[in-house]
Every structure is written in structure tokens, then in C-alpha cells.
XYZ file of N, CA and C in Angstrom:
216
model
N 2.713 -19.029 -13.012
C 3.179 -17.732 -13.131
C 3.806 -17.037 -14.212
N 3.151 -15.932 -15.200
C 4.391 -15.774 -15.748
C 5.238 -14.058 -15.233
N 6.641 -14.562 -15.490
C 7.299 -13.223 -14.905
C 8.325 -13.105 -15.790
N 8.851 -11.893 -15.733
C 9.836 -11.149 -16.234
C 10.575 -10.375 -15.553
N 11.807 -10.925 -15.600
C 13.027 -10.029 -14.961
C 13.945 -8.953 -15.758
N 13.833 -8.036 -15.471
C 14.298 -6.735 -16.387
C 15.432 -6.417 -15.914
N 16.685 -6.033 -16.363
C 17.858 -5.760 -15.748
C 18.767 -4.500 -16.583
N 19.759 -4.057 -15.756
C 20.619 -3.277 -16.585
C 21.896 -3.550 -15.726
N 23.136 -3.506 -16.477
C 24.688 -3.935 -15.392
C 25.319 -3.233 -16.074
N 26.420 -2.589 -15.178
C 27.567 -2.077 -15.793
C 28.716 -3.242 -15.539
N 28.669 -3.460 -14.548
C 29.861 -4.669 -14.083
C 29.618 -6.413 -13.803
N 28.041 -6.377 -14.151
C 27.914 -8.073 -14.216
C 27.087 -8.387 -12.709
N 27.354 -7.150 -11.384
C 26.871 -7.720 -10.373
C 25.195 -7.724 -10.277
N 24.511 -6.786 -11.181
C 23.105 -6.988 -11.315
C 22.463 -7.797 -11.749
N 23.127 -8.487 -13.022
C 22.729 -9.342 -13.771
C 23.224 -10.571 -13.400
N 23.880 -11.224 -12.043
C 24.030 -12.199 -11.425
C 22.498 -12.018 -10.373
N 22.306 -10.935 -9.964
C 21.068 -10.633 -8.859
C 20.070 -11.156 -9.731
N 19.612 -10.782 -10.987
C 18.718 -10.998 -12.055
C 18.369 -12.565 -12.359
N 19.572 -12.932 -12.530
C 19.573 -14.255 -13.119
C 19.508 -15.105 -11.855
N 19.602 -14.974 -10.277
C 19.191 -15.764 -9.284
C 17.727 -15.505 -9.168
N 17.474 -14.597 -9.342
C 16.102 -14.089 -9.369
C 14.847 -14.899 -10.207
N 15.897 -15.085 -11.314
C 14.954 -15.575 -12.666
C 14.930 -16.871 -12.298
N 15.822 -17.704 -11.577
C 15.854 -18.745 -10.952
C 15.170 -19.477 -9.742
N 15.295 -18.443 -9.030
C 14.299 -18.647 -7.932
C 12.750 -18.953 -8.311
N 12.115 -18.002 -9.606
C 11.038 -17.533 -9.392
C 10.935 -18.496 -10.274
N 11.613 -19.423 -11.373
C 11.290 -20.740 -11.829
C 10.866 -21.692 -11.476
N 11.200 -21.693 -10.252
C 10.824 -22.969 -9.517
C 9.068 -22.714 -9.402
N 8.425 -21.194 -9.466
C 7.050 -21.551 -9.560
C 6.576 -20.949 -11.059
N 7.297 -21.417 -12.000
C 6.418 -20.929 -13.317
C 7.549 -20.537 -14.535
N 6.936 -19.758 -15.666
C 7.582 -19.368 -16.525
C 7.946 -18.100 -16.460
N 9.242 -17.614 -16.350
C 10.160 -16.517 -16.105
C 11.022 -16.737 -17.310
N 11.020 -15.144 -18.039
C 12.094 -14.562 -18.881
C 13.091 -13.516 -17.864
N 14.340 -13.689 -18.456
C 15.215 -12.515 -18.058
C 15.941 -11.739 -18.690
N 15.791 -10.624 -18.894
C 16.169 -9.638 -19.970
C 17.402 -8.597 -19.367
N 18.277 -8.294 -20.215
C 18.686 -7.531 -20.578
C 17.621 -5.883 -21.015
N 17.966 -4.755 -19.967
C 16.604 -3.709 -20.764
C 16.652 -3.615 -22.139
N 17.580 -3.444 -22.663
C 17.703 -3.278 -24.400
C 16.720 -4.396 -24.996
N 17.025 -5.478 -24.364
C 16.403 -6.701 -25.328
C 14.985 -6.918 -25.423
N 14.642 -6.109 -24.373
C 12.967 -6.334 -23.940
C 12.206 -5.446 -24.854
N 11.350 -6.414 -25.567
C 10.500 -6.029 -26.685
C 8.560 -6.126 -26.127
N 7.769 -5.093 -26.771
C 6.510 -4.747 -26.242
C 5.809 -6.269 -26.044
N 6.223 -7.675 -27.215
C 5.382 -8.723 -26.543
C 5.987 -9.359 -25.151
N 6.777 -8.780 -24.878
C 7.725 -9.874 -23.808
C 6.512 -9.189 -22.598
N 6.007 -8.422 -22.411
C 5.233 -7.351 -21.554
C 4.044 -8.212 -21.527
N 3.549 -8.853 -22.263
C 1.862 -8.876 -22.847
C 1.718 -10.525 -21.321
N 0.606 -10.334 -20.836
C 0.285 -11.477 -20.160
C 1.101 -11.890 -19.135
N 1.617 -10.740 -18.319
C 2.836 -11.011 -16.938
C 1.745 -11.236 -15.729
N 2.354 -12.060 -14.742
C 1.850 -11.826 -13.825
C 2.939 -10.944 -12.631
N 4.277 -11.049 -13.184
C 5.171 -10.279 -12.082
C 6.236 -9.525 -13.297
N 6.626 -8.412 -13.064
C 7.638 -7.540 -13.992
C 8.467 -7.164 -12.231
N 10.052 -7.429 -12.950
C 10.751 -7.119 -11.826
C 11.858 -6.533 -11.957
N 12.116 -5.557 -11.900
C 13.025 -4.645 -12.568
C 14.055 -4.279 -11.615
N 16.068 -4.200 -12.394
C 16.873 -4.153 -11.511
C 17.839 -3.690 -12.422
N 18.187 -2.308 -11.436
C 19.257 -1.708 -12.144
C 20.549 -1.152 -11.188
N 21.527 -0.858 -11.690
C 22.548 -0.517 -10.674
C 22.418 1.418 -10.564
N 22.479 1.705 -10.002
C 22.414 3.202 -9.346
C 23.838 4.255 -9.411
N 23.209 5.501 -10.162
C 24.780 6.146 -10.329
C 24.055 7.657 -9.395
N 24.346 8.118 -8.858
C 23.925 9.131 -7.995
C 22.360 9.136 -7.362
N 22.302 7.913 -7.249
C 21.239 7.763 -6.674
C 19.708 7.298 -7.460
N 20.586 7.023 -8.685
C 19.286 7.185 -9.830
C 19.820 5.925 -10.499
N 18.623 5.436 -11.188
C 18.747 3.933 -12.115
C 19.461 4.416 -13.091
N 20.583 3.740 -13.357
C 20.758 3.624 -14.863
C 20.494 4.547 -15.848
N 20.914 5.630 -16.935
C 20.998 6.153 -18.123
C 19.419 4.643 -18.880
N 19.569 3.814 -19.117
C 18.873 2.804 -20.278
C 17.984 2.518 -19.094
N 17.943 1.794 -17.894
C 16.553 1.761 -17.183
C 15.545 3.136 -17.490
N 16.520 3.910 -16.803
C 15.222 5.334 -17.198
C 14.611 5.581 -18.410
N 15.444 5.443 -19.085
C 14.864 5.641 -20.689
C 13.658 4.534 -20.806
N 14.181 3.144 -20.882
C 12.775 2.460 -20.845
C 11.764 2.068 -20.152
N 11.893 2.710 -18.709
C 10.911 3.074 -17.867
C 9.723 4.080 -18.425
N 10.434 4.965 -18.886
C 9.553 6.158 -19.712
C 8.942 5.944 -20.764
N 9.655 4.798 -21.606
C 9.169 4.502 -22.486
C 7.895 3.731 -22.246
N 7.575 3.233 -21.809
C 6.269 2.197 -20.786
C 5.463 3.111 -20.920
């Protein structure tokens, strides 16, 4: 299994959750954990699983996460 965990984090909490998810998934295959601003198109090829995490502000994902999702 090839997985990518994409996250944004304001205070580090979402990053900790993303790293924990990555560690758990890593037991089953190849996993990359990246902050939303570090993701490049080549990271998205051949994935079996894409996991996205973001802190919320006003019940919405962070502006960086929203911009990245719109760019997909």
C-alpha cells in the first residue's frame, strides 16, 4: 500500500495526529507524511490512500488546506 498523509497545523496538534496516522499506516506499507505546502504533483501518483488533516477555523479547513484542495 502506498499512502500519503497531508496536513496543516497551527500549533502542532494536527501535525502530531498526522505523524501518528503515518506511523500506524507505515506498518502496512510505504507512507509519506507532508505538510500541505510541501506536496508536489509527483507525490500524488500511484497512491492507494490519501489522508488529509487540517485544523478548523470557523468550521472550515485552514486557508492553506482549502487552497491546496482547490488546486487539485
